[in-house]
Coordinates of C-alpha atoms in Angstrom, one line a residue:
V26 CA 8.1 31.4 3.3
V27 CA 4.3 30.8 3.1
S28 CA 1.2 31.3 5.1
F29 CA -0.1 28.1 6.8
A30 CA -3.1 27.9 9.2
G31 CA -2.4 31.5 10.4
W32 CA 1.3 30.9 10.7
T33 CA 4.2 32.1 8.6
L34 CA 6.3 29.0 7.8
P35 CA 9.4 28.2 5.6
L36 CA 8.9 25.9 2.6
H37 CA 12.7 25.3 2.6
Y38 CA 16.0 26.7 3.6
G39 CA 19.1 27.5 1.5
Q40 CA 20.0 24.0 0.5
G41 CA 16.7 23.4 -1.2
H42 CA 14.0 20.8 -0.9
L43 CA 15.6 17.8 -2.6
Q44 CA 18.9 18.0 -0.6
S45 CA 17.0 18.7 2.6
H46 CA 14.8 15.6 2.1
L47 CA 17.7 13.3 1.4
H48 CA 19.7 14.8 4.3
T49 CA 16.9 13.8 6.7
R50 CA 17.0 10.2 5.4
R51 CA 20.8 10.0 5.5
H52 CA 21.6 12.2 8.6
C53 CA 19.0 14.3 10.4
S54 CA 17.1 17.5 10.2
L55 CA 15.5 20.0 12.6
F56 CA 11.9 21.0 11.9
D57 CA 10.2 23.9 13.8
V58 CA 6.6 22.5 14.3
S59 CA 5.6 25.0 16.9
H60 CA 2.4 25.7 14.9
M61 CA 0.9 22.4 16.2
L62 CA -1.6 22.8 19.0
Q63 CA -0.4 21.4 22.4
T64 CA -3.1 20.8 25.0
L65 CA -2.8 19.4 28.6
V66 CA -5.8 17.6 30.1
Y67 CA -6.0 17.4 33.9
G68 CA -8.4 15.8 36.4
R69 CA -9.4 12.4 37.6
D70 CA -11.9 12.0 34.7
R71 CA -9.4 12.9 32.0
I72 CA -9.3 9.4 30.4
R73 CA -13.1 9.2 30.2
F74 CA -13.2 12.7 28.8
M75 CA -10.7 11.9 26.0
E76 CA -12.3 8.5 25.2
S77 CA -15.7 10.3 24.7
L78 CA -14.1 12.1 21.7
V79 CA -11.5 9.7 20.2
V80 CA -11.4 6.1 19.0
G81 CA -8.3 5.0 20.8
D82 CA -7.9 3.0 24.0
I83 CA -6.4 5.8 26.1
A84 CA -7.0 3.9 29.4
E85 CA -4.6 1.1 28.4
L86 CA -1.7 3.5 27.8
K87 CA 1.2 3.1 30.3
P88 CA 2.7 6.2 31.9
G89 CA 4.8 7.9 29.3
Q90 CA 3.1 6.1 26.4
G91 CA 1.3 7.8 23.6
T92 CA -0.8 6.7 20.6
L93 CA -2.0 8.2 17.3
T94 CA -5.8 8.4 17.5
L95 CA -8.7 10.0 15.6
L96 CA -11.2 12.6 16.7
T97 CA -14.4 11.5 14.9
N98 CA -17.8 13.0 14.3
E99 CA -21.3 11.4 14.6
K100 CA -21.2 10.5 10.9
G101 CA -18.0 8.5 11.4
G102 CA -15.8 11.2 9.7
I103 CA -12.4 12.1 10.8
T104 CA -12.4 15.6 12.5
D105 CA -8.6 15.4 13.1
D106 CA -5.8 12.9 13.8
L107 CA -3.8 13.6 16.9
I108 CA -1.4 12.1 19.3
V109 CA -2.5 11.5 22.9
T110 CA 0.2 10.7 25.6
N111 CA -0.6 9.5 29.1
T112 CA 2.2 11.3 30.9
S113 CA 3.9 10.3 34.1
E114 CA 2.8 13.7 35.6
D115 CA -0.9 13.0 36.0
H116 CA -2.2 14.6 32.8
L117 CA -2.7 13.8 29.2
Y118 CA -0.6 15.6 26.6
V119 CA -2.4 16.1 23.3
V120 CA -0.8 17.3 20.0
S121 CA -3.2 18.4 17.2
N122 CA -2.8 19.6 13.7
A123 CA -2.4 23.4 13.3
A124 CA -5.1 23.6 10.6
C125 CA -7.6 22.0 13.0
A126 CA -6.5 23.9 16.1
D127 CA -9.5 26.2 16.5
K128 CA -12.0 23.4 15.7
D129 CA -10.3 20.9 18.0
L130 CA -10.0 23.3 20.9
A131 CA -13.7 24.3 20.6
I132 CA -14.7 20.6 20.7
L133 CA -12.4 19.9 23.6
R134 CA -13.7 22.9 25.6
D135 CA -17.3 22.2 24.8
R136 CA -17.0 18.5 25.9
A137 CA -15.1 19.5 29.1
A138 CA -17.9 22.0 30.0
Q139 CA -20.5 19.3 29.5
L140 CA -18.7 16.9 31.8
Q141 CA -18.0 19.6 34.4
A142 CA -21.7 20.4 34.5
T143 CA -22.4 16.8 35.6
G144 CA -19.7 16.9 38.3
S145 CA -16.8 15.4 36.4
D146 CA -13.3 16.5 37.2
V147 CA -11.5 17.6 34.0
H148 CA -9.9 20.8 32.9
L149 CA -7.8 21.9 30.0
E150 CA -4.6 24.0 29.6
V151 CA -3.2 25.1 26.3
S152 CA 0.5 25.0 26.3
D153 CA 2.5 27.9 24.9
N154 CA 5.6 25.7 24.5
A155 CA 7.5 25.6 21.2
L156 CA 7.8 22.3 19.4
L157 CA 11.0 21.1 17.7
A158 CA 11.2 17.9 15.7
L159 CA 14.7 16.3 15.2
Q160 CA 14.3 13.6 12.6
G161 CA 16.7 11.2 11.0
S162 CA 17.6 7.6 11.8
P163 CA 21.3 7.5 11.4
S164 CA 22.2 10.6 13.4
M165 CA 19.3 11.8 15.6
A166 CA 20.0 9.5 18.6
R167 CA 23.7 10.3 18.6
V168 CA 23.1 14.1 18.4
L169 CA 20.4 14.2 21.1
Q170 CA 22.1 11.8 23.5
A171 CA 25.0 14.2 23.8
G172 CA 22.6 16.6 25.5
L173 CA 20.6 14.2 27.7
S174 CA 21.4 12.6 31.0
D175 CA 18.6 10.0 30.3
D176 CA 19.4 7.0 28.2
L177 CA 17.7 7.5 24.8
G178 CA 18.2 3.8 24.1
K179 CA 15.4 3.0 26.6
L180 CA 12.9 5.3 24.9
S181 CA 10.7 3.5 22.4
F182 CA 8.7 4.8 19.5
M183 CA 5.6 6.7 20.8
N184 CA 6.9 7.1 24.3
S185 CA 8.0 10.3 26.1
I186 CA 9.9 11.6 29.1
T187 CA 10.3 15.0 30.7
T188 CA 13.9 15.9 30.9
T189 CA 16.6 18.5 30.5
V190 CA 17.9 18.9 26.9
F191 CA 21.2 20.6 26.4
G192 CA 20.8 22.5 29.6
V193 CA 17.1 23.5 29.0
P194 CA 15.0 22.0 31.8
G195 CA 11.3 21.0 31.5
C196 CA 11.4 19.6 28.0
R197 CA 9.1 16.8 26.9
V198 CA 10.9 14.5 24.5
T199 CA 8.6 12.2 22.6
R200 CA 10.0 9.6 20.2
C201 CA 7.8 10.1 17.2
G202 CA 7.7 12.3 14.1
Y203 CA 6.2 12.7 10.6
T204 CA 9.0 11.5 8.4
G205 CA 9.1 7.7 8.8
E206 CA 12.5 8.0 10.4
D207 CA 13.6 7.5 14.0
G208 CA 13.1 10.9 15.5
V209 CA 11.8 13.0 18.4
E210 CA 9.5 15.9 19.0
I211 CA 10.7 18.2 21.8
S212 CA 8.2 20.4 23.6
V213 CA 10.3 23.2 25.0
P214 CA 9.5 26.4 26.9
A215 CA 9.1 29.0 24.2
A216 CA 11.6 31.5 25.8
R217 CA 14.4 28.9 25.3
A218 CA 13.4 27.4 22.0
V219 CA 15.9 29.4 20.0
E220 CA 18.7 28.5 22.4
L221 CA 17.9 24.8 22.1
A222 CA 17.6 25.0 18.3
E223 CA 21.0 26.7 18.0
R224 CA 22.6 24.1 20.1
L225 CA 21.2 21.3 17.9
L226 CA 22.2 23.2 14.7
G227 CA 25.7 23.5 16.0
V228 CA 26.2 19.9 15.1
P229 CA 27.2 19.6 11.4
D230 CA 24.9 16.6 10.8
V231 CA 21.8 18.7 11.6
W232 CA 20.2 20.9 9.0
L233 CA 17.1 23.0 9.2
A234 CA 14.2 21.6 7.1
G235 CA 10.9 23.2 6.1
L236 CA 7.4 22.3 5.0
A237 CA 8.4 21.0 1.5
A238 CA 10.6 18.3 2.9
R239 CA 8.1 17.5 5.7
D240 CA 5.5 16.8 3.1
S241 CA 7.5 14.7 0.7
L242 CA 9.0 12.7 3.7
R243 CA 5.6 12.0 5.2
L244 CA 4.2 10.9 1.8
E245 CA 7.1 8.4 1.2
A246 CA 6.3 7.1 4.7
G247 CA 2.6 6.6 3.7
L248 CA 1.4 9.1 6.3
C249 CA -1.8 11.1 5.9
L250 CA -2.0 14.9 5.6
Y251 CA -5.2 16.2 7.3
G252 CA -7.3 18.2 4.8
N253 CA -5.9 16.3 1.8
D254 CA -5.9 12.5 2.6
I255 CA -8.4 12.5 5.5
D256 CA -11.1 14.9 6.6
E257 CA -14.7 14.9 8.0
T258 CA -16.0 13.1 4.9
V259 CA -13.6 10.2 5.3
T260 CA -14.0 7.4 7.8
P261 CA -11.3 5.3 9.5
A262 CA -12.3 2.2 7.5
E263 CA -12.0 4.1 4.2
A264 CA -8.7 5.6 5.2
G265 CA -7.1 2.3 6.3
L266 CA -6.8 3.6 9.9
M267 CA -8.9 1.0 11.7
W268 CA -5.7 0.0 13.6
T269 CA -6.2 3.2 15.7
L270 CA -9.4 1.7 17.2
G271 CA -8.8 -0.1 20.4
K272 CA -10.3 -3.6 20.7
R273 CA -12.2 -2.6 23.9
R274 CA -13.5 0.5 22.1
R275 CA -14.8 -1.5 19.1
V276 CA -16.8 -3.7 21.5
A277 CA -18.1 -0.8 23.6
M278 CA -18.9 1.4 20.6
D279 CA -18.8 4.5 22.8
F280 CA -17.0 7.0 20.5
P281 CA -18.6 9.4 18.1
G282 CA -19.7 7.8 14.8
A283 CA -19.2 4.2 16.2
A284 CA -22.3 2.8 14.6
V285 CA -21.3 4.1 11.1
I286 CA -17.7 3.0 11.4
M287 CA -18.3 -0.5 12.8
A288 CA -21.0 -1.1 10.1
Q289 CA -18.4 -0.3 7.5
V290 CA -16.0 -2.8 9.1
K291 CA -18.7 -5.5 8.8
E292 CA -19.9 -4.6 5.3
K293 CA -16.6 -3.4 3.9
P294 CA -16.2 0.2 2.8
R295 CA -16.9 1.2 -0.8
R296 CA -13.7 3.0 -1.2
R297 CA -10.2 2.7 0.2
R298 CA -7.1 4.8 0.5
V299 CA -4.2 3.4 -1.6
G300 CA -0.7 4.2 -2.6
L301 CA 0.1 4.9 -6.3
T302 CA 3.5 4.7 -8.1
A303 CA 4.0 6.1 -11.6
R304 CA 4.6 3.5 -14.3
T305 CA 5.6 6.1 -17.0
G306 CA 9.0 7.6 -17.6
A307 CA 12.4 6.4 -18.6
G308 CA 13.0 2.7 -17.8
Q309 CA 9.4 2.1 -16.8
A310 CA 7.6 -0.9 -18.2
P311 CA 4.4 -0.1 -20.2
L312 CA 1.0 -1.3 -19.0
T313 CA 0.4 -5.0 -19.7
S314 CA -3.2 -4.3 -20.8
P315 CA -5.5 -1.3 -21.2
C316 CA -6.9 -0.1 -17.9
P317 CA -10.5 -0.3 -17.1
H318 CA -12.2 3.0 -16.0
I319 CA -11.6 3.1 -12.2
P320 CA -13.3 6.1 -10.5
G321 CA -11.0 7.6 -7.9
T322 CA -9.3 10.7 -6.5
V323 CA -5.7 11.5 -6.0
T324 CA -5.3 13.3 -2.7
S325 CA -1.5 13.8 -2.4
G326 CA 1.3 13.4 -4.8
C327 CA 5.0 14.3 -5.5
P328 CA 8.2 13.2 -7.0
S329 CA 9.9 10.8 -4.5
P330 CA 13.5 12.0 -3.9
C331 CA 14.4 8.5 -2.6
L332 CA 12.7 6.4 -5.3
G333 CA 13.3 8.7 -8.3
K334 CA 9.7 8.3 -9.5
N335 CA 6.3 10.0 -8.9
I336 CA 4.3 8.7 -5.9
A337 CA 0.8 9.5 -4.8
M338 CA -2.0 8.6 -2.4
G339 CA -5.7 8.6 -3.1
Y340 CA -9.0 6.7 -3.0
V341 CA -10.4 4.1 -5.3
E342 CA -13.3 1.8 -5.3
A343 CA -12.6 -1.1 -2.9
A344 CA -13.0 -3.7 -5.6
H345 CA -10.0 -2.2 -7.4
S346 CA -7.8 -1.5 -4.4
R347 CA -5.5 -4.5 -4.5
A348 CA -1.8 -3.8 -4.7
G349 CA -0.5 -4.4 -8.2
T350 CA -3.7 -3.1 -9.9
E351 CA -2.8 -1.0 -12.9
L352 CA -4.7 2.2 -13.6
T353 CA -4.4 5.6 -15.2
V354 CA -4.2 8.9 -13.4
E355 CA -4.7 12.3 -14.9
V356 CA -2.1 15.0 -14.0
R357 CA -2.5 18.4 -15.6
K358 CA -4.9 17.0 -18.2
K359 CA -2.4 14.3 -19.3
Q360 CA -2.9 10.6 -18.8
H361 CA -0.2 8.7 -16.9
S362 CA 0.1 5.0 -16.1
A363 CA 0.3 4.0 -12.4
V364 CA 0.1 0.9 -10.2
I365 CA -1.4 0.6 -6.8
T366 CA 1.4 0.1 -4.3
K367 CA 1.6 -1.0 -0.7
M368 CA 2.7 1.8 1.7
P369 CA 5.0 3.0 3.1
F370 CA 6.8 3.6 -0.2
V371 CA 10.1 3.9 1.7
P372 CA 10.6 1.6 4.7
T373 CA 10.1 3.3 8.1
Q374 CA 12.9 3.3 10.7
Y375 CA 10.9 3.7 14.0
Y376 CA 12.9 2.7 17.0
M377 CA 11.7 0.0 19.5
A378 CA 13.8 -0.4 22.6
K379 CA 15.1 -3.9 23.3

Protein backbone atom coordinates (compact mmCIF):
# COMPACT_ATOMS: atom_id res chain seq x y z
CA VAL A 1 0.00 0.00 0.00
CA VAL A 2 1.37 3.41 -1.01
CA SER A 3 0.39 7.06 -0.83
CA PHE A 4 -0.74 8.57 -4.12
CA ALA A 5 -2.14 12.08 -4.62
CA GLY A 6 -3.45 12.15 -1.06
CA TRP A 7 -4.98 8.68 -1.29
CA THR A 8 -3.83 5.36 0.15
CA LEU A 9 -3.78 2.84 -2.69
CA PRO A 10 -2.68 -0.79 -3.15
CA LEU A 11 0.29 -1.52 -5.40
CA HIS A 12 -0.84 -5.14 -5.72
CA TYR A 13 -2.83 -7.83 -3.99
CA GLY A 14 -1.86 -11.34 -2.87
CA GLN A 15 -1.23 -12.83 -6.30
CA GLY A 16 1.50 -10.28 -7.13
CA HIS A 17 2.06 -7.86 -9.98
CA LEU A 18 3.09 -10.23 -12.78
CA GLN A 19 0.18 -12.65 -12.34
CA SER A 20 -2.26 -9.77 -11.90
CA HIS A 21 -1.10 -8.15 -15.14
CA LEU A 22 -1.38 -11.37 -17.14
CA HIS A 23 -4.74 -12.22 -15.58
CA THR A 24 -6.14 -8.90 -16.83
CA ARG A 25 -5.04 -9.72 -20.37
CA ARG A 26 -6.29 -13.32 -20.23
CA HIS A 27 -9.44 -12.91 -18.12
CA CYS A 28 -10.39 -9.67 -16.29
CA SER A 29 -9.54 -7.64 -13.21
CA LEU A 30 -11.25 -5.10 -10.99
CA PHE A 31 -9.45 -1.82 -10.22
CA ASP A 32 -10.67 0.65 -7.60
CA VAL A 33 -10.03 4.02 -9.25
CA SER A 34 -12.19 6.11 -6.92
CA HIS A 35 -9.27 8.51 -6.48
CA MET A 36 -10.09 10.01 -9.91
CA LEU A 37 -11.96 13.34 -9.88
CA GLN A 38 -15.50 13.12 -11.26
CA THR A 39 -17.18 16.43 -12.13
CA LEU A 40 -20.63 17.13 -13.56
CA VAL A 41 -21.15 20.28 -15.67
CA TYR A 42 -24.68 21.64 -16.00
CA GLY A 43 -26.28 24.59 -17.81
CA ARG A 44 -27.16 25.58 -21.35
CA ASP A 45 -23.63 26.99 -21.89
CA ARG A 46 -21.81 23.85 -20.67
CA ILE A 47 -20.41 23.01 -24.12
CA ARG A 48 -19.01 26.51 -24.64
CA PHE A 49 -17.58 26.43 -21.13
CA MET A 50 -15.76 23.14 -21.69
CA GLU A 51 -14.48 24.08 -25.14
CA SER A 52 -12.94 27.24 -23.69
CA LEU A 53 -10.63 24.98 -21.66
CA VAL A 54 -9.96 21.85 -23.76
CA VAL A 55 -8.88 21.05 -27.32
CA GLY A 56 -11.61 18.53 -28.20
CA ASP A 57 -14.78 19.02 -30.24
CA ILE A 58 -17.26 18.57 -27.41
CA ALA A 59 -20.16 19.97 -29.43
CA GLU A 60 -20.00 17.07 -31.90
CA LEU A 61 -20.37 14.38 -29.23
CA LYS A 62 -23.62 12.47 -29.46
CA PRO A 63 -25.67 11.77 -26.32
CA GLY A 64 -23.79 9.16 -24.30
CA GLN A 65 -20.55 9.63 -26.27
CA GLY A 66 -17.26 10.65 -24.68
CA THR A 67 -13.76 11.58 -25.80
CA LEU A 68 -10.26 11.82 -24.41
CA THR A 69 -9.24 15.47 -24.50
CA LEU A 70 -6.56 17.77 -23.15
CA LEU A 71 -6.75 20.70 -20.78
CA THR A 72 -4.09 23.10 -22.11
CA ASN A 73 -2.40 26.28 -20.90
CA GLU A 74 -1.58 29.47 -22.81
CA LYS A 75 1.88 28.14 -23.69
CA GLY A 76 0.38 25.05 -25.32
CA GLY A 77 1.38 22.75 -22.46
CA ILE A 78 -0.84 19.93 -21.23
CA THR A 79 -2.39 20.78 -17.86
CA ASP A 80 -4.18 17.41 -17.74
CA ASP A 81 -5.67 14.72 -19.93
CA LEU A 82 -9.29 13.90 -19.12
CA ILE A 83 -12.39 12.22 -20.48
CA VAL A 84 -15.45 14.34 -21.24
CA THR A 85 -18.78 12.60 -21.89
CA ASN A 86 -21.88 14.28 -23.27
CA THR A 87 -24.45 12.40 -21.20
CA SER A 88 -28.07 11.76 -22.15
CA GLU A 89 -29.11 13.56 -18.95
CA ASP A 90 -28.32 17.15 -19.98
CA HIS A 91 -24.89 17.46 -18.38
CA LEU A 92 -21.25 16.75 -19.14
CA TYR A 93 -19.46 14.08 -17.12
CA VAL A 94 -15.74 14.80 -16.68
CA VAL A 95 -13.15 12.38 -15.26
CA SER A 96 -9.76 13.88 -14.36
CA ASN A 97 -6.52 12.50 -12.97
CA ALA A 98 -6.26 12.36 -9.19
CA ALA A 99 -2.82 14.00 -9.20
CA CYS A 100 -4.34 16.98 -11.00
CA ALA A 101 -7.64 17.11 -9.09
CA ASP A 102 -7.01 20.29 -7.09
CA LYS A 103 -5.46 22.09 -10.05
CA ASP A 104 -8.21 21.04 -12.46
CA LEU A 105 -11.03 21.91 -10.09
CA ALA A 106 -9.57 25.38 -9.50
CA ILE A 107 -9.37 25.97 -13.27
CA LEU A 108 -12.92 24.72 -13.84
CA ARG A 109 -14.37 26.80 -11.01
CA ASP A 110 -12.49 29.94 -12.03
CA ARG A 111 -13.65 29.67 -15.63
CA ALA A 112 -17.23 28.96 -14.56
CA ALA A 113 -17.18 32.07 -12.36
CA GLN A 114 -15.89 34.17 -15.29
CA LEU A 115 -18.68 32.99 -17.56
CA GLN A 116 -21.34 33.33 -14.87
CA ALA A 117 -20.25 36.96 -14.38
CA THR A 118 -21.13 37.64 -18.03
CA GLY A 119 -24.53 35.99 -17.77
CA SER A 120 -23.68 32.49 -18.97
CA ASP A 121 -25.56 29.49 -17.61
CA VAL A 122 -23.05 26.97 -16.30
CA HIS A 123 -22.47 25.36 -12.92
CA LEU A 124 -20.37 22.52 -11.53
CA GLU A 125 -21.02 19.64 -9.17
CA VAL A 126 -18.28 17.38 -7.82
CA SER A 127 -19.50 13.81 -7.65
CA ASP A 128 -18.82 11.75 -4.54
CA ASN A 129 -19.39 8.49 -6.42
CA ALA A 130 -16.84 5.69 -6.26
CA LEU A 131 -15.30 4.54 -9.54
CA LEU A 132 -14.64 0.87 -10.34
CA ALA A 133 -12.86 -0.30 -13.50
CA LEU A 134 -13.55 -3.82 -14.77
CA GLN A 135 -10.95 -4.57 -17.45
CA GLY A 136 -10.18 -7.60 -19.61
CA SER A 137 -11.24 -8.46 -23.13
CA PRO A 138 -12.03 -12.16 -22.83
CA SER A 139 -14.21 -12.03 -19.71
CA MET A 140 -15.38 -8.50 -18.89
CA ALA A 141 -18.45 -8.42 -21.16
CA ARG A 142 -19.67 -11.83 -20.00
CA VAL A 143 -19.19 -11.00 -16.32
CA LEU A 144 -20.89 -7.60 -16.50
CA GLN A 145 -23.72 -8.64 -18.83
CA ALA A 146 -24.95 -11.05 -16.17
CA GLY A 147 -25.79 -8.06 -13.98
CA LEU A 148 -27.25 -5.74 -16.64
CA SER A 149 -30.67 -5.50 -18.24
CA ASP A 150 -29.13 -3.36 -21.02
CA ASP A 151 -27.39 -5.06 -23.96
CA LEU A 152 -23.66 -4.45 -23.47
CA GLY A 153 -23.10 -5.49 -27.08
CA LYS A 154 -24.63 -2.18 -28.19
CA LEU A 155 -22.24 -0.09 -26.09
CA SER A 156 -19.16 0.95 -28.08
CA PHE A 157 -15.79 2.13 -26.81
CA MET A 158 -15.99 5.64 -25.27
CA ASN A 159 -19.78 5.51 -24.87
CA SER A 160 -21.75 5.34 -21.63
CA ILE A 161 -25.17 4.62 -20.18
CA THR A 162 -26.81 5.09 -16.80
CA THR A 163 -28.19 1.78 -15.61
CA THR A 164 -28.60 -0.69 -12.75
CA VAL A 165 -25.60 -2.97 -12.20
CA PHE A 166 -26.16 -6.13 -10.16
CA GLY A 167 -29.08 -4.49 -8.37
CA VAL A 168 -27.32 -1.16 -7.72
CA PRO A 169 -29.27 1.64 -9.50
CA GLY A 170 -27.87 4.94 -10.76
CA CYS A 171 -24.56 3.59 -12.06
CA ARG A 172 -22.85 5.20 -15.05
CA VAL A 173 -21.16 2.50 -17.13
CA THR A 174 -18.58 3.85 -19.60
CA ARG A 175 -16.84 1.50 -22.02
CA CYS A 176 -13.27 2.67 -21.58
CA GLY A 177 -10.25 2.05 -19.40
CA TYR A 178 -6.51 2.40 -18.99
CA THR A 179 -5.30 -1.09 -19.89
CA GLY A 180 -5.76 -1.39 -23.66
CA GLU A 181 -8.34 -4.11 -23.07
CA ASP A 182 -12.08 -4.06 -23.57
CA GLY A 183 -13.37 -2.76 -20.26
CA VAL A 184 -15.69 -0.43 -18.41
CA GLU A 185 -15.50 2.17 -15.71
CA ILE A 186 -18.51 2.14 -13.38
CA SER A 187 -19.36 5.31 -11.47
CA VAL A 188 -21.35 3.95 -8.53
CA PRO A 189 -22.94 5.64 -5.47
CA ALA A 190 -20.24 5.40 -2.81
CA ALA A 191 -22.49 3.79 -0.21
CA ARG A 192 -22.97 0.75 -2.47
CA ALA A 193 -19.49 0.50 -4.00
CA VAL A 194 -18.34 -2.32 -1.72
CA GLU A 195 -21.54 -4.24 -2.43
CA LEU A 196 -21.00 -3.98 -6.17
CA ALA A 197 -17.29 -4.82 -5.92
CA GLU A 198 -18.08 -7.95 -3.90
CA ARG A 199 -20.66 -9.07 -6.45
CA LEU A 200 -18.10 -8.72 -9.26
CA LEU A 201 -15.37 -10.44 -7.25
CA GLY A 202 -17.73 -13.31 -6.62
CA VAL A 203 -17.03 -14.42 -10.20
CA PRO A 204 -13.87 -16.61 -10.26
CA ASP A 205 -12.60 -14.89 -13.44
CA VAL A 206 -12.39 -11.53 -11.63
CA TRP A 207 -9.33 -10.65 -9.55
CA LEU A 208 -8.53 -7.43 -7.73
CA ALA A 209 -5.66 -5.47 -9.33
CA GLY A 210 -3.61 -2.58 -8.01
CA LEU A 211 -1.46 0.32 -9.18
CA ALA A 212 1.48 -1.79 -10.34
CA ALA A 213 -0.56 -3.73 -12.89
CA ARG A 214 -2.42 -0.58 -13.90
CA ASP A 215 0.91 1.06 -14.77
CA SER A 216 2.45 -1.83 -16.70
CA LEU A 217 -0.80 -2.49 -18.59
CA ARG A 218 -1.14 1.14 -19.67
CA LEU A 219 2.51 1.27 -20.78
CA GLU A 220 2.09 -1.85 -22.94
CA ALA A 221 -0.95 -0.08 -24.44
CA GLY A 222 1.15 3.03 -25.21
CA LEU A 223 -0.93 5.26 -22.94
CA CYS A 224 0.51 8.31 -21.18
CA LEU A 225 0.86 8.77 -17.44
CA TYR A 226 0.32 12.38 -16.46
CA GLY A 227 3.32 13.80 -14.63
CA ASN A 228 5.67 11.33 -16.33
CA ASP A 229 4.98 11.28 -20.07
CA ILE A 230 2.99 14.50 -20.35
CA ASP A 231 2.85 17.66 -18.27
CA GLU A 232 2.63 21.43 -18.63
CA THR A 233 5.98 21.58 -20.45
CA VAL A 234 4.83 19.16 -23.17
CA THR A 235 2.53 20.11 -26.06
CA PRO A 236 0.02 17.84 -27.86
CA ALA A 237 2.21 17.91 -30.99
CA GLU A 238 5.27 16.72 -29.08
CA ALA A 239 3.28 14.06 -27.26
CA GLY A 240 1.73 12.59 -30.41
CA LEU A 241 -1.73 13.58 -29.20
CA MET A 242 -2.82 15.86 -32.04
CA TRP A 243 -5.62 13.39 -32.80
CA THR A 244 -7.40 14.80 -29.73
CA LEU A 245 -7.83 18.17 -31.50
CA GLY A 246 -11.13 18.40 -33.34
CA LYS A 247 -10.96 19.65 -36.94
CA ARG A 248 -13.32 22.53 -36.17
CA ARG A 249 -11.23 23.49 -33.15
CA ARG A 250 -8.02 23.58 -35.22
CA VAL A 251 -9.64 26.05 -37.60
CA ALA A 252 -11.23 28.17 -34.89
CA MET A 253 -8.05 28.16 -32.72
CA ASP A 254 -10.22 29.04 -29.73
CA PHE A 255 -8.59 26.91 -27.02
CA PRO A 256 -5.73 27.85 -24.65
CA GLY A 257 -2.33 27.73 -26.34
CA ALA A 258 -3.81 27.33 -29.83
CA ALA A 259 -1.27 29.64 -31.51
CA VAL A 260 1.69 27.73 -30.07
CA ILE A 261 0.24 24.29 -30.79
CA MET A 262 -0.85 25.02 -34.36
CA ALA A 263 2.51 26.65 -35.13
CA GLN A 264 4.19 23.40 -34.08
CA VAL A 265 1.91 21.46 -36.38
CA LYS A 266 2.99 23.65 -39.29
CA GLU A 267 6.68 23.80 -38.44
CA LYS A 268 6.95 20.30 -36.88
CA PRO A 269 7.90 19.90 -33.22
CA ARG A 270 11.57 19.57 -32.30
CA ARG A 271 10.97 16.48 -30.18
CA ARG A 272 8.49 13.62 -30.22
CA ARG A 273 7.20 10.98 -27.84
CA VAL A 274 8.32 7.50 -28.90
CA GLY A 275 8.17 3.91 -27.73
CA LEU A 276 11.39 2.05 -26.92
CA THR A 277 12.05 -1.68 -26.79
CA ALA A 278 15.22 -3.14 -25.28
CA ARG A 279 17.60 -4.87 -27.69
CA THR A 280 19.84 -6.35 -24.97
CA GLY A 281 19.38 -9.63 -23.16
CA ALA A 282 19.18 -13.31 -24.06
CA GLY A 283 18.23 -13.93 -27.65
CA GLN A 284 18.39 -10.27 -28.63
CA ALA A 285 20.35 -9.27 -31.71
CA PRO A 286 23.23 -6.80 -31.22
CA LEU A 287 23.11 -3.35 -32.74
CA THR A 288 23.97 -3.33 -36.44
CA SER A 289 26.21 -0.29 -36.00
CA PRO A 290 27.36 2.10 -33.24
CA CYS A 291 24.61 4.51 -32.22
CA PRO A 292 24.98 8.24 -32.76
CA HIS A 293 24.47 10.43 -29.71
CA ILE A 294 20.73 11.13 -29.65
CA PRO A 295 19.65 13.48 -26.84
CA GLY A 296 16.45 12.34 -25.20
CA THR A 297 14.68 11.42 -22.00
CA VAL A 298 12.99 8.21 -20.86
CA THR A 299 9.74 9.08 -19.08
CA SER A 300 8.24 5.63 -18.34
CA GLY A 301 9.67 2.14 -18.42
CA CYS A 302 9.15 -1.39 -17.11
CA PRO A 303 9.62 -5.06 -17.96
CA SER A 304 6.70 -6.07 -20.20
CA PRO A 305 5.00 -9.16 -18.76
CA CYS A 306 3.44 -9.96 -22.14
CA LEU A 307 6.52 -9.41 -24.31
CA GLY A 308 9.22 -10.65 -21.95
CA LYS A 309 11.47 -7.65 -22.59
CA ASN A 310 11.91 -4.15 -21.26
CA ILE A 311 9.79 -1.41 -22.81
CA ALA A 312 9.77 2.32 -22.29
CA MET A 313 8.37 5.61 -23.48
CA GLY A 314 10.23 8.87 -23.86
CA TYR A 315 11.16 11.89 -25.98
CA VAL A 316 13.83 12.18 -28.65
CA GLU A 317 14.71 14.78 -31.26
CA ALA A 318 12.17 14.62 -34.08
CA ALA A 319 14.90 13.87 -36.64
CA HIS A 320 15.65 10.61 -34.85
CA SER A 321 12.07 9.54 -33.99
CA ARG A 322 11.43 7.11 -36.84
CA ALA A 323 10.44 3.55 -35.84
CA GLY A 324 13.38 1.18 -36.19
CA THR A 325 16.00 3.76 -35.16
CA GLU A 326 18.59 2.13 -32.92
CA LEU A 327 19.88 4.00 -29.90
CA THR A 328 21.36 3.58 -26.44
CA VAL A 329 19.58 4.29 -23.18
CA GLU A 330 21.13 4.61 -19.76
CA VAL A 331 19.54 2.64 -16.91
CA ARG A 332 21.15 2.87 -13.48
CA LYS A 333 24.37 4.18 -15.05
CA LYS A 334 24.58 1.24 -17.47
CA GLN A 335 24.23 1.50 -21.25
CA HIS A 336 21.57 -0.64 -22.95
CA SER A 337 20.74 -1.08 -26.63
CA ALA A 338 17.19 -0.16 -27.65
CA VAL A 339 15.13 0.45 -30.76
CA ILE A 340 12.34 2.96 -31.36
CA THR A 341 9.11 0.98 -31.64
CA LYS A 342 5.61 1.86 -32.76
CA MET A 343 3.00 1.90 -30.01
CA PRO A 344 0.98 0.24 -28.64
CA PHE A 345 3.52 -2.42 -27.76
CA VAL A 346 0.67 -4.91 -27.22
CA PRO A 347 -2.36 -4.67 -29.57
CA THR A 348 -5.39 -3.01 -28.00
CA GLN A 349 -8.76 -4.75 -27.74
CA TYR A 350 -11.20 -1.81 -27.66
CA TYR A 351 -14.76 -2.82 -28.54
CA MET A 352 -16.72 -1.21 -31.34
CA ALA A 353 -20.37 -2.23 -31.61
CA LYS A 354 -21.48 -3.51 -35.01
